[in-house]
Coordinates of C-alpha atoms in Angstrom, one line a residue:
M1 CA 76.0 -0.4 10.4
S2 CA 78.8 0.7 8.1
P3 CA 78.6 3.8 5.9
L4 CA 78.6 1.6 2.8
V5 CA 75.7 -0.5 4.0
C6 CA 73.8 2.8 4.9
A7 CA 74.5 4.1 1.4
L8 CA 73.2 0.9 -0.2
L9 CA 70.0 1.0 1.9
T10 CA 69.6 4.7 1.0
I11 CA 70.0 4.1 -2.7
T12 CA 67.6 1.2 -2.5
R13 CA 64.9 3.2 -0.8
L14 CA 65.4 6.3 -2.9
G15 CA 65.6 4.5 -6.2
R16 CA 61.9 4.0 -6.3
A17 CA 61.2 7.8 -6.2
R18 CA 60.9 10.2 -9.1
C19 CA 63.9 12.2 -8.0
G20 CA 65.7 9.2 -6.5
V21 CA 69.0 9.6 -8.4
A22 CA 69.8 13.1 -7.3
S23 CA 68.8 12.5 -3.7
S24 CA 70.6 9.2 -3.6
L25 CA 73.8 10.8 -4.9
L26 CA 73.4 13.6 -2.3
W27 CA 73.2 11.2 0.6
L28 CA 76.0 9.1 -0.8
L29 CA 78.3 12.1 -0.8
V30 CA 77.3 13.0 2.7
L31 CA 78.1 9.5 3.9
M32 CA 81.4 9.4 2.1
A33 CA 82.3 12.7 3.8
L34 CA 81.8 11.3 7.3
P35 CA 85.0 10.7 9.3
A36 CA 86.2 7.1 9.6
G37 CA 84.6 5.2 12.5
V38 CA 81.4 7.4 12.6
Q39 CA 78.3 5.3 12.8
A40 CA 75.8 6.7 10.4
N41 CA 72.2 5.6 10.2
A42 CA 69.9 5.5 7.2
P43 CA 67.3 8.4 7.1
L44 CA 63.6 7.9 7.2
V45 CA 62.5 8.2 3.6
L46 CA 59.1 9.9 3.6
T47 CA 56.9 8.6 0.8
Q48 CA 53.3 8.5 0.0
D49 CA 53.4 4.7 0.1
R50 CA 54.1 4.9 3.9
P51 CA 51.8 7.5 5.4
Q52 CA 53.1 6.7 8.9
M53 CA 56.5 5.4 10.0
N54 CA 58.1 4.3 13.3
A55 CA 60.9 6.8 13.8
W56 CA 62.9 4.3 15.8
E57 CA 64.0 2.8 12.5
A58 CA 66.4 5.8 12.2
I59 CA 66.9 7.2 15.8
T60 CA 70.2 7.8 17.4
L61 CA 70.7 9.1 20.9
K62 CA 72.9 11.3 23.1
A63 CA 72.5 11.9 26.8
D64 CA 72.8 15.3 28.4
P65 CA 73.4 14.8 32.2
T66 CA 74.0 18.5 32.6
Y67 CA 70.6 19.5 31.3
Q68 CA 72.4 22.5 29.7
L69 CA 73.2 21.6 26.1
S70 CA 71.3 23.5 23.5
V71 CA 70.3 22.5 20.0
Q72 CA 73.3 24.4 18.6
D73 CA 75.5 22.3 20.8
M74 CA 73.9 19.1 19.5
L75 CA 74.2 20.3 15.8
G76 CA 77.9 20.4 16.4
R77 CA 78.0 17.0 18.0
L78 CA 75.9 15.0 15.5
D79 CA 78.8 12.5 15.2
E80 CA 78.5 11.7 18.9
F81 CA 75.0 10.3 18.6
E82 CA 74.9 6.6 19.0
A83 CA 72.4 3.9 18.1
P84 CA 70.1 2.8 21.1
A85 CA 70.6 -0.5 22.7
R86 CA 67.0 -1.3 21.9
R87 CA 64.8 0.3 19.4
G88 CA 61.6 -0.4 21.2
G89 CA 60.6 3.2 22.0
S90 CA 61.1 3.1 25.8
L91 CA 64.3 4.2 27.5
G92 CA 63.3 3.6 31.1
V93 CA 64.2 6.1 33.8
H94 CA 67.2 8.4 33.2
K95 CA 68.7 11.1 35.3
A96 CA 69.6 13.1 32.2
A97 CA 68.0 14.9 29.3
M98 CA 68.0 12.8 26.2
W99 CA 68.6 14.1 22.7
L100 CA 67.2 12.0 19.8
R101 CA 68.2 12.5 16.2
I102 CA 66.0 11.4 13.3
P103 CA 67.4 12.0 9.8
I104 CA 64.6 12.4 7.3
I105 CA 64.3 13.0 3.6
A106 CA 61.4 13.3 1.2
N107 CA 62.0 11.9 -2.2
E108 CA 59.1 13.8 -3.7
T109 CA 57.2 16.9 -2.8
P110 CA 54.8 16.0 0.0
R111 CA 51.2 16.4 -0.8
T112 CA 50.4 17.4 2.8
P113 CA 52.4 18.6 5.8
W114 CA 54.1 15.9 7.9
L115 CA 53.8 15.5 11.7
V116 CA 56.3 14.1 14.2
N117 CA 54.4 12.8 17.3
I118 CA 55.7 11.5 20.6
G119 CA 52.8 9.3 21.8
Y120 CA 53.4 9.9 25.5
S121 CA 52.4 13.0 27.4
S122 CA 54.2 12.9 30.7
L123 CA 57.4 14.6 29.6
Q124 CA 58.9 17.8 28.5
A125 CA 59.9 17.9 24.8
N126 CA 61.6 20.3 22.5
I127 CA 61.3 19.3 18.8
Y128 CA 63.5 21.0 16.2
L129 CA 63.6 20.6 12.4
T130 CA 67.1 21.4 11.2
S131 CA 69.0 21.4 8.0
G132 CA 72.7 21.6 8.2
S133 CA 73.4 23.9 11.1
Q134 CA 70.2 25.9 10.8
V135 CA 67.0 25.4 12.9
L136 CA 64.0 25.7 10.6
E137 CA 61.2 25.0 13.0
H138 CA 60.9 24.6 16.8
V139 CA 58.1 23.4 19.1
R140 CA 58.4 23.4 22.9
A141 CA 55.8 21.0 24.3
T142 CA 55.4 21.2 28.0
P143 CA 52.3 20.9 30.3
T144 CA 52.3 24.7 30.6
D145 CA 52.3 25.2 26.8
E146 CA 49.1 26.6 25.4
R147 CA 49.3 24.1 22.5
Q148 CA 48.8 21.3 25.0
R149 CA 45.1 22.0 24.9
Y150 CA 45.0 21.1 21.2
S151 CA 47.2 18.0 21.4
R152 CA 47.4 15.5 24.2
T153 CA 51.0 14.5 23.2
P154 CA 54.0 16.5 22.0
T155 CA 53.6 17.1 18.2
M156 CA 55.2 19.3 15.5
M157 CA 54.0 19.9 12.0
F158 CA 56.6 20.6 9.3
N159 CA 57.1 21.0 5.6
L160 CA 59.9 19.5 3.5
Q161 CA 61.5 20.1 0.1
A162 CA 62.0 17.1 -2.1
G163 CA 65.5 15.7 -2.1
Q164 CA 66.8 17.8 0.8
P165 CA 68.1 16.0 3.9
Y166 CA 66.8 17.2 7.3
D167 CA 67.3 16.2 10.9
L168 CA 64.7 16.1 13.6
L169 CA 66.3 16.8 16.9
I170 CA 64.2 16.0 19.9
R171 CA 65.1 16.9 23.5
V172 CA 63.1 15.0 26.1
Q173 CA 63.2 14.9 29.9
A174 CA 60.8 13.6 32.5
S175 CA 60.6 13.0 36.2
G176 CA 59.5 9.5 35.4
P177 CA 60.2 7.0 32.6
L178 CA 61.1 8.1 29.1
I179 CA 58.4 6.3 27.1
L180 CA 58.9 7.5 23.5
P181 CA 56.6 5.9 20.9
I182 CA 57.7 8.4 18.1
T183 CA 56.0 8.3 14.7
V184 CA 56.4 10.4 11.6
G185 CA 53.5 10.6 9.3
E186 CA 51.3 12.6 7.0
M187 CA 49.0 15.0 8.9
P188 CA 45.6 13.5 7.8
Y189 CA 46.8 10.0 8.8
Q190 CA 48.2 11.3 12.1
M191 CA 45.0 13.2 12.8
N192 CA 42.9 10.1 12.1
E193 CA 45.0 8.1 14.5
A194 CA 44.7 10.8 17.1
L195 CA 40.9 10.8 16.8
R196 CA 40.9 7.0 17.2
E197 CA 42.9 7.3 20.4
Q198 CA 40.5 10.1 21.7
M199 CA 37.5 7.8 20.9
L200 CA 39.1 4.9 22.8
Q201 CA 40.0 7.1 25.8
G202 CA 36.5 8.5 25.8
L203 CA 35.0 5.1 25.9
L204 CA 37.3 3.7 28.6
N205 CA 37.3 6.8 30.8
G206 CA 33.5 7.2 30.3
L207 CA 33.1 3.7 31.6
A208 CA 35.3 4.4 34.6
F209 CA 33.3 7.6 35.4
C210 CA 30.0 5.6 35.3
L211 CA 31.5 2.9 37.6
L212 CA 32.8 5.7 39.9
A213 CA 29.4 7.4 40.1
Y214 CA 27.6 4.1 40.6
S215 CA 29.9 3.0 43.5
L216 CA 29.7 6.4 45.2
I217 CA 25.9 6.4 45.0
Q218 CA 25.7 2.9 46.4
W219 CA 28.1 3.8 49.1
I220 CA 26.0 6.8 50.1
M221 CA 22.7 4.9 49.9
Q222 CA 23.6 1.6 51.4
R223 CA 26.4 2.7 53.8
D224 CA 28.5 -0.3 52.6
H225 CA 32.2 0.4 52.9
L226 CA 32.9 -2.0 50.1
F227 CA 31.5 0.4 47.5
G228 CA 33.6 3.2 48.9
F229 CA 36.8 1.1 48.6
Y230 CA 35.8 0.1 45.1
A231 CA 35.4 3.9 44.3
L232 CA 39.0 4.4 45.4
V233 CA 40.2 1.6 43.0
V234 CA 38.2 3.1 40.1
L235 CA 39.3 6.7 40.9
G236 CA 43.0 5.7 41.1
S237 CA 42.9 3.6 37.9
A238 CA 41.0 6.3 35.9
G239 CA 43.3 9.1 37.2
F240 CA 46.4 7.1 36.2
S241 CA 45.0 6.7 32.7
L242 CA 44.0 10.3 32.4
Q243 CA 47.5 11.4 33.2
F244 CA 49.3 8.7 31.3
F245 CA 47.5 9.4 28.0
G246 CA 47.5 13.2 28.4
I247 CA 43.7 13.6 28.7
G248 CA 44.0 15.3 32.0
A249 CA 46.7 17.8 30.9
Q250 CA 44.7 18.5 27.8
F251 CA 41.2 19.0 29.3
L252 CA 41.2 18.8 33.1
W253 CA 44.3 20.6 34.4
P254 CA 46.0 22.3 31.4
G255 CA 49.1 24.2 32.4
N256 CA 49.2 22.8 36.0
L257 CA 52.8 21.5 36.5
V258 CA 52.1 20.3 40.0
L259 CA 49.2 18.1 39.0
E260 CA 51.1 16.9 35.9
R261 CA 54.0 15.9 38.1
I262 CA 52.2 14.1 40.8
M263 CA 48.9 12.9 39.3
G264 CA 50.0 9.6 37.8
I265 CA 51.8 8.3 40.8
A266 CA 49.2 9.7 43.2
A267 CA 46.5 8.0 41.3
G268 CA 48.4 4.7 41.3
L269 CA 48.9 4.9 45.0
T270 CA 45.2 5.6 45.5
A271 CA 44.3 2.6 43.5
L272 CA 46.8 0.5 45.5
A273 CA 45.3 1.6 48.8
G274 CA 41.8 1.0 47.5
S275 CA 42.9 -2.6 46.4
F276 CA 44.1 -3.4 49.9
L277 CA 40.9 -2.2 51.5
F278 CA 38.6 -3.7 48.9
L279 CA 40.1 -7.2 48.9
G280 CA 40.4 -7.2 52.7
H281 CA 36.7 -6.3 53.0
A282 CA 35.5 -8.6 50.3
L283 CA 37.3 -11.7 51.5
T284 CA 36.6 -11.6 55.2
D285 CA 33.4 -11.6 57.2
N286 CA 34.8 -10.2 60.4
T287 CA 37.6 -7.6 59.8
Q288 CA 38.2 -7.2 63.5
S289 CA 39.3 -10.7 64.2
S290 CA 41.0 -11.7 60.9
W291 CA 44.8 -11.4 60.7
Y292 CA 44.4 -11.2 56.9
A293 CA 42.0 -8.2 57.1
R294 CA 44.3 -6.5 59.6
A295 CA 47.3 -7.0 57.3
M296 CA 45.4 -5.5 54.4
E297 CA 44.4 -2.5 56.5
V298 CA 48.1 -2.0 57.5
G299 CA 49.1 -2.2 53.8
A300 CA 46.4 0.4 53.0
A301 CA 47.6 2.6 55.8
I302 CA 51.3 2.4 54.7
T303 CA 50.3 3.2 51.1
A304 CA 48.3 6.2 52.4
V305 CA 51.3 7.5 54.3
V306 CA 53.5 7.1 51.2
L307 CA 50.8 8.9 49.1
A308 CA 50.7 11.8 51.6
T309 CA 54.5 12.2 51.8
F310 CA 54.7 12.1 48.0
V311 CA 52.0 14.7 47.5
L312 CA 53.7 17.0 50.0
G313 CA 57.0 16.7 48.2
W314 CA 58.8 14.7 50.9
L315 CA 59.2 11.7 48.7
S316 CA 60.9 11.6 45.3
V317 CA 59.4 10.2 42.1
P318 CA 61.9 7.3 41.7
V319 CA 61.2 6.2 45.3
A320 CA 57.5 6.4 44.8
I321 CA 57.8 4.4 41.6
A322 CA 59.9 1.8 43.4
F323 CA 57.4 1.5 46.2
M324 CA 54.5 0.9 43.7
S325 CA 56.6 -1.7 41.8
L326 CA 57.4 -3.6 45.0
V327 CA 54.1 -3.2 46.9
G328 CA 51.8 -3.3 43.9
P329 CA 51.5 -7.2 43.8
L330 CA 51.0 -7.6 47.6
P331 CA 47.2 -7.1 47.7
S332 CA 46.8 -10.0 45.3
L333 CA 49.5 -12.2 46.8
F334 CA 48.1 -11.7 50.3
S335 CA 44.6 -12.5 49.1
V336 CA 45.4 -15.7 47.1
P337 CA 45.0 -18.1 50.1
A338 CA 41.6 -16.6 51.0
A339 CA 40.5 -16.7 47.4
V340 CA 41.6 -20.3 47.0
A341 CA 39.6 -21.2 50.1
R342 CA 36.6 -19.6 48.5
V343 CA 37.1 -21.6 45.3
R344 CA 37.2 -24.8 47.4
Q345 CA 33.9 -23.8 48.9
K346 CA 32.6 -23.3 45.4
D347 CA 32.1 -19.6 46.0
P348 CA 32.3 -17.8 42.6
V349 CA 33.8 -14.8 44.4
G350 CA 37.1 -16.6 44.7
T351 CA 37.2 -17.7 41.0
T352 CA 36.3 -14.2 39.9
L353 CA 39.1 -12.7 41.9
L354 CA 41.7 -15.2 40.6
V355 CA 40.7 -14.3 37.0
A356 CA 40.9 -10.6 37.9
W357 CA 44.4 -10.9 39.4
G358 CA 45.6 -12.9 36.4
A359 CA 44.5 -10.2 34.0
Y360 CA 45.8 -7.4 36.2
G361 CA 49.1 -9.2 36.9
V362 CA 49.8 -9.5 33.2
A363 CA 48.9 -5.9 32.6
A364 CA 51.0 -4.7 35.5
A365 CA 53.9 -6.8 34.5
V366 CA 53.8 -5.4 31.0
M367 CA 53.6 -1.9 32.4
V368 CA 56.6 -2.4 34.6
C369 CA 58.6 -3.8 31.7
L370 CA 57.5 -0.8 29.6
V371 CA 58.6 1.7 32.3
Q372 CA 62.0 -0.1 32.6
G373 CA 62.4 -0.1 28.8
W374 CA 62.4 -3.9 28.6
V375 CA 59.5 -4.1 26.1
P376 CA 58.7 -2.0 23.0
A377 CA 56.3 0.9 23.2
N378 CA 53.4 0.1 20.9
F379 CA 49.6 0.2 21.1
W380 CA 49.2 -3.0 23.2
T381 CA 52.0 -2.3 25.7
L382 CA 50.9 1.4 26.1
H383 CA 47.3 0.4 26.7
S384 CA 48.0 -2.9 28.6
F385 CA 47.6 -1.4 32.0
Q386 CA 44.4 0.5 31.0
F387 CA 42.8 -2.6 29.5
G388 CA 43.9 -4.7 32.5
A389 CA 42.6 -2.1 35.0
T390 CA 39.3 -1.8 33.1
L391 CA 38.8 -5.6 33.1
D392 CA 39.8 -5.7 36.8
M393 CA 37.3 -3.0 37.7
L394 CA 34.5 -4.9 35.9
L395 CA 35.4 -8.2 37.6
F396 CA 35.5 -6.3 41.0
L397 CA 32.1 -5.1 40.1
R398 CA 31.0 -8.7 39.7
V399 CA 32.5 -9.5 43.1
M400 CA 30.3 -6.8 44.6
G401 CA 27.3 -8.2 42.8
L402 CA 28.1 -11.7 44.0
R403 CA 28.7 -10.4 47.5
A404 CA 25.4 -8.5 47.4
K405 CA 23.6 -11.7 46.2
A406 CA 25.2 -13.7 49.0
M407 CA 24.1 -11.1 51.6
R408 CA 20.6 -11.0 50.1
M409 CA 20.4 -14.8 50.4
K410 CA 21.7 -14.6 53.9
A411 CA 19.1 -12.0 54.8
Q412 CA 16.4 -14.2 53.2
E413 CA 17.6 -17.2 55.1
A414 CA 17.5 -15.1 58.3
L415 CA 14.0 -14.1 57.5
R416 CA 13.0 -17.7 56.9
E417 CA 14.6 -18.7 60.2
R418 CA 12.8 -15.8 61.9
D419 CA 9.5 -17.0 60.3
I420 CA 10.1 -20.5 61.4
M421 CA 10.9 -19.4 65.0
H422 CA 7.8 -17.2 64.9
L423 CA 5.8 -20.1 63.7
L424 CA 7.1 -22.4 66.4
A425 CA 6.5 -19.8 69.0
H426 CA 2.9 -19.1 67.8
S427 CA 1.7 -22.6 66.7
D428 CA 0.8 -25.8 68.3
P429 CA 3.4 -28.5 67.6
L430 CA 0.8 -31.4 67.5
T431 CA -2.0 -29.9 65.3
G432 CA -0.1 -27.1 63.5
L433 CA -2.8 -24.7 64.6
S434 CA -2.1 -21.4 66.4
N435 CA -1.4 -21.6 70.1
R436 CA -2.4 -19.2 72.8
R437 CA 0.3 -16.7 71.9
G438 CA -0.6 -16.8 68.3
L439 CA -4.3 -16.4 69.1
Q440 CA -3.6 -13.4 71.4
H441 CA -1.5 -11.7 68.7
A442 CA -4.2 -12.2 66.0
L443 CA -7.0 -11.2 68.4
Q444 CA -5.2 -8.0 69.3
L445 CA -5.0 -7.1 65.6
A446 CA -8.7 -8.0 65.0
L447 CA -9.9 -5.9 68.0
S448 CA -8.2 -2.8 66.5
S449 CA -10.8 -2.7 63.8
R450 CA -13.9 -3.8 65.8
S451 CA -17.2 -1.8 65.7
P452 CA -20.9 -2.4 66.4
S453 CA -21.2 -3.5 62.8
H454 CA -18.0 -5.5 62.8
L455 CA -18.1 -7.9 65.7
V456 CA -15.4 -10.2 66.9
A457 CA -16.4 -13.5 68.4
V458 CA -14.2 -15.7 70.6
Y459 CA -15.4 -19.3 70.9
L460 CA -13.8 -21.5 73.6
I461 CA -14.4 -25.2 72.8
D462 CA -13.9 -28.3 75.0
L463 CA -14.4 -31.8 73.6
D464 CA -17.0 -34.0 75.1
G465 CA -16.1 -37.7 75.4
F466 CA -12.4 -37.3 74.6
K467 CA -11.0 -38.7 77.9
P468 CA -12.7 -42.1 77.6
I469 CA -11.3 -42.5 74.0
N470 CA -7.8 -41.5 75.1
D471 CA -7.9 -43.9 78.1
S472 CA -9.2 -46.9 76.1
H473 CA -7.3 -46.5 72.8
G474 CA -4.0 -44.9 74.1
H475 CA -2.4 -41.5 73.8
D476 CA -1.3 -42.1 70.1
V477 CA -4.9 -42.4 69.1
G478 CA -5.8 -39.5 71.3
D479 CA -3.2 -37.3 69.6
D480 CA -4.5 -38.4 66.1
L481 CA -8.0 -37.6 67.2
L482 CA -7.0 -34.1 68.3
V483 CA -5.4 -33.5 64.9
A484 CA -8.6 -34.7 63.2
V485 CA -10.7 -32.4 65.4
G486 CA -8.5 -29.4 64.5
Q487 CA -8.9 -30.2 60.8
R488 CA -12.7 -30.4 61.0
L489 CA -12.8 -27.2 62.9
Q490 CA -10.6 -25.6 60.3
A491 CA -12.9 -26.8 57.6
S492 CA -16.0 -25.4 59.4
V493 CA -15.0 -21.8 59.6
R494 CA -14.4 -19.0 57.1
Q495 CA -10.9 -19.3 55.8
Q496 CA -10.2 -15.7 55.1
T497 CA -11.4 -14.1 58.4
D498 CA -11.5 -16.8 61.1
L499 CA -8.7 -18.4 63.1
V500 CA -8.6 -21.8 64.9
A501 CA -6.2 -22.4 67.8
R502 CA -5.5 -25.1 70.3
L503 CA -4.9 -23.9 73.9
G504 CA -3.8 -27.3 75.2
G505 CA -5.2 -30.7 76.1
D506 CA -8.6 -31.0 74.4
E507 CA -9.4 -27.3 74.5
F508 CA -9.7 -25.3 71.2
I509 CA -10.5 -21.7 70.6
I510 CA -11.8 -20.0 67.5
M511 CA -11.7 -16.3 66.6
A512 CA -14.3 -15.1 64.1
C513 CA -14.1 -11.6 62.7
Q514 CA -16.3 -9.2 60.7
L515 CA -19.6 -10.5 62.1
E516 CA -22.4 -8.1 61.5
T517 CA -24.9 -9.3 64.2
P518 CA -25.0 -11.4 67.4
E519 CA -27.3 -13.8 65.5
Q520 CA -24.6 -14.4 62.9
A521 CA -22.2 -15.3 65.7
A522 CA -24.7 -17.7 67.2
N523 CA -25.3 -19.3 63.8
L524 CA -21.6 -20.0 63.4
G525 CA -21.6 -21.7 66.8
H526 CA -24.5 -23.9 65.8
A527 CA -22.7 -24.8 62.6
L528 CA -19.7 -25.9 64.7
L529 CA -21.9 -28.2 66.8
R530 CA -23.5 -29.7 63.7
A531 CA -20.0 -30.3 62.1
F532 CA -19.4 -33.0 64.8
D533 CA -22.6 -34.9 64.3
E534 CA -20.7 -37.4 62.2
P535 CA -17.9 -39.5 63.8
L536 CA -14.2 -38.8 63.0
T537 CA -12.1 -41.4 61.2
V538 CA -8.8 -42.1 63.0
G539 CA -7.0 -45.0 61.2
D540 CA -9.5 -47.9 61.3
L541 CA -11.5 -46.4 64.1
H542 CA -14.6 -44.2 63.8
L543 CA -14.7 -42.1 66.9
K544 CA -17.4 -39.6 67.9
V545 CA -16.9 -36.6 70.2
G546 CA -19.1 -33.6 70.9
L547 CA -18.4 -30.0 71.6
T548 CA -19.2 -27.6 74.5
I549 CA -18.8 -24.0 73.3
G550 CA -18.7 -20.8 75.3
Y551 CA -18.2 -17.5 73.5
A552 CA -18.1 -13.8 73.9
L553 CA -18.5 -10.9 71.6
A554 CA -16.5 -7.7 71.2
P555 CA -17.3 -4.9 71.7
L556 CA -20.6 -6.0 73.2
D557 CA -19.1 -8.2 76.0
G558 CA -15.6 -6.8 76.3
N559 CA -12.7 -5.2 74.4
D560 CA -9.6 -6.8 76.0
P561 CA -8.4 -10.2 74.7
P562 CA -7.8 -11.7 78.1
E563 CA -11.2 -10.5 79.2
L564 CA -12.9 -12.0 76.2
I565 CA -11.2 -15.4 76.7
R566 CA -12.2 -15.4 80.3
L567 CA -15.8 -14.7 79.5
A568 CA -15.8 -17.4 76.9
D569 CA -14.2 -19.8 79.3
T570 CA -16.9 -19.0 82.0
A571 CA -19.6 -19.7 79.4
M572 CA -18.0 -23.0 78.4
Y573 CA -17.8 -24.3 81.9
A574 CA -21.4 -23.3 82.5
G575 CA -22.4 -25.3 79.4
K576 CA -20.5 -28.3 80.8
Q577 CA -22.5 -28.1 84.0
R578 CA -25.8 -27.9 82.0
G579 CA -25.3 -31.0 80.0
K580 CA -22.6 -30.5 77.5
R581 CA -22.9 -30.4 73.7
S582 CA -24.1 -26.8 74.1
I583 CA -23.3 -23.3 73.0
L584 CA -23.5 -20.4 75.5
R585 CA -22.6 -16.8 75.3
N586 CA -21.2 -15.0 78.3
S587 CA -22.8 -17.5 80.9
S588 CA -26.3 -16.9 79.3
E589 CA -27.7 -19.9 77.5
L590 CA -28.7 -19.2 74.0
A591 CA -29.4 -22.7 72.7
L592 CA -29.0 -26.3 73.6
A593 CA -28.3 -29.1 71.3
P594 CA -31.0 -31.8 71.2

């Protein structure tokens, strides 16, 4: 931009002010006095109409690779400042201290002090307000500065006189990228913006803290490694945000240069290692046999080694940043085939992870571009990684929920299979009644609560007349008849306390619990005999069979299940010899059917 154009722009801006003529002429004289070929830039005109301005409208730069030049040196070299290649607010990584010049002028007496703010905390900054060759105000903002506790980013307040030109000279250096979103604005407006940022950071970091606490509690309670790996991801993402936005230096580790230097990169490496482990565990069922899981474990191990060497000071910041830039996409890239396979299986875990990687990939790409100075530093680019990481953490939380649901359904299916196997092992396949094993198990439980006033009766039943029916009508009819017998026996006992079982062939057994007297047991036996006075309907046939019943009582006759069954069996055979269709207790006849 030529001095003439600068003068025209200055006159245009200042012409709207009350003291515009005098200040415009002053700046015009300054511009005319500049040597030929010097590239001047229009100053920031501070007016009440614009309570906050982007300082990059007027910034020029000069590098100091020696790190030795002072503000007086710079005041003597103002003509060497050059316009930046891009006015986006991010200069990338530089192995030099950078000096920034911002010419400013107030065309009217300010109603409040003004603030210059560098909206990035991970740097060392010296801010000077100068006029001519004189330094009027100076603020040195470093992590060890006491004022860092009151402002999360480098800030300086200053007062101006109307119509007088000033220069803001800012010296910045950092071990990482020079991200410089610099604004100049009235103090109330700047304070309001700072409060908004603090509120946003409180919400996002509070959410991260809740997720971290939840994952750690679940890890401790359930002993599930996935929650521990998720905690690493959350811890790394939250730690990076705390350092990047200056919350950590302001509240958590004020004045600690070591933590300020390593925290951001260490947190990023922690999140990267956690991502390797989390995805490797979430997308494979057997981590010992899966090449994918082993590759993810190797990636986590390498990242852990890089983290340790960086923390110990054996690895430089640029190398660590390069490692994160190169390796950062690998957990997602390695996991894409496994996630796509899950999507094809209609598993929502795969779809959720693909969405998470899409959001995180965009956020990480924006962050890389910001660090390299390829995109401007504004609200969305500065917060892109934080927003993307927060969404990523929430989607990873959904992955854990889906995985927990799948494991719960798998456990329920295993329980159902166990119940089915138990049912098959303890039931008769023809009639569906309990078999000998099921009866013994139930009888063992019933005998544990027996007493003289709570008797347990075991009835062994053999069908009378079954063999002729089976021989004359065939085995199919015989099987159907056994099913009908089982159903009638089931209908003749008490549903809540009694159990009907089939031992095999045409032998059935009934266990009756909570009988108060031997007479009650005998009455139940007679009721079973009377239940078969009417014939059974099997298809178009009406078939009649009788019962011979032998039974024993616990604890009167015995206390052991095999002993009770043996006594009932002896009584039943005695009844067969005495004419069938009878009920006998322990080989002693109590009643004969007519």
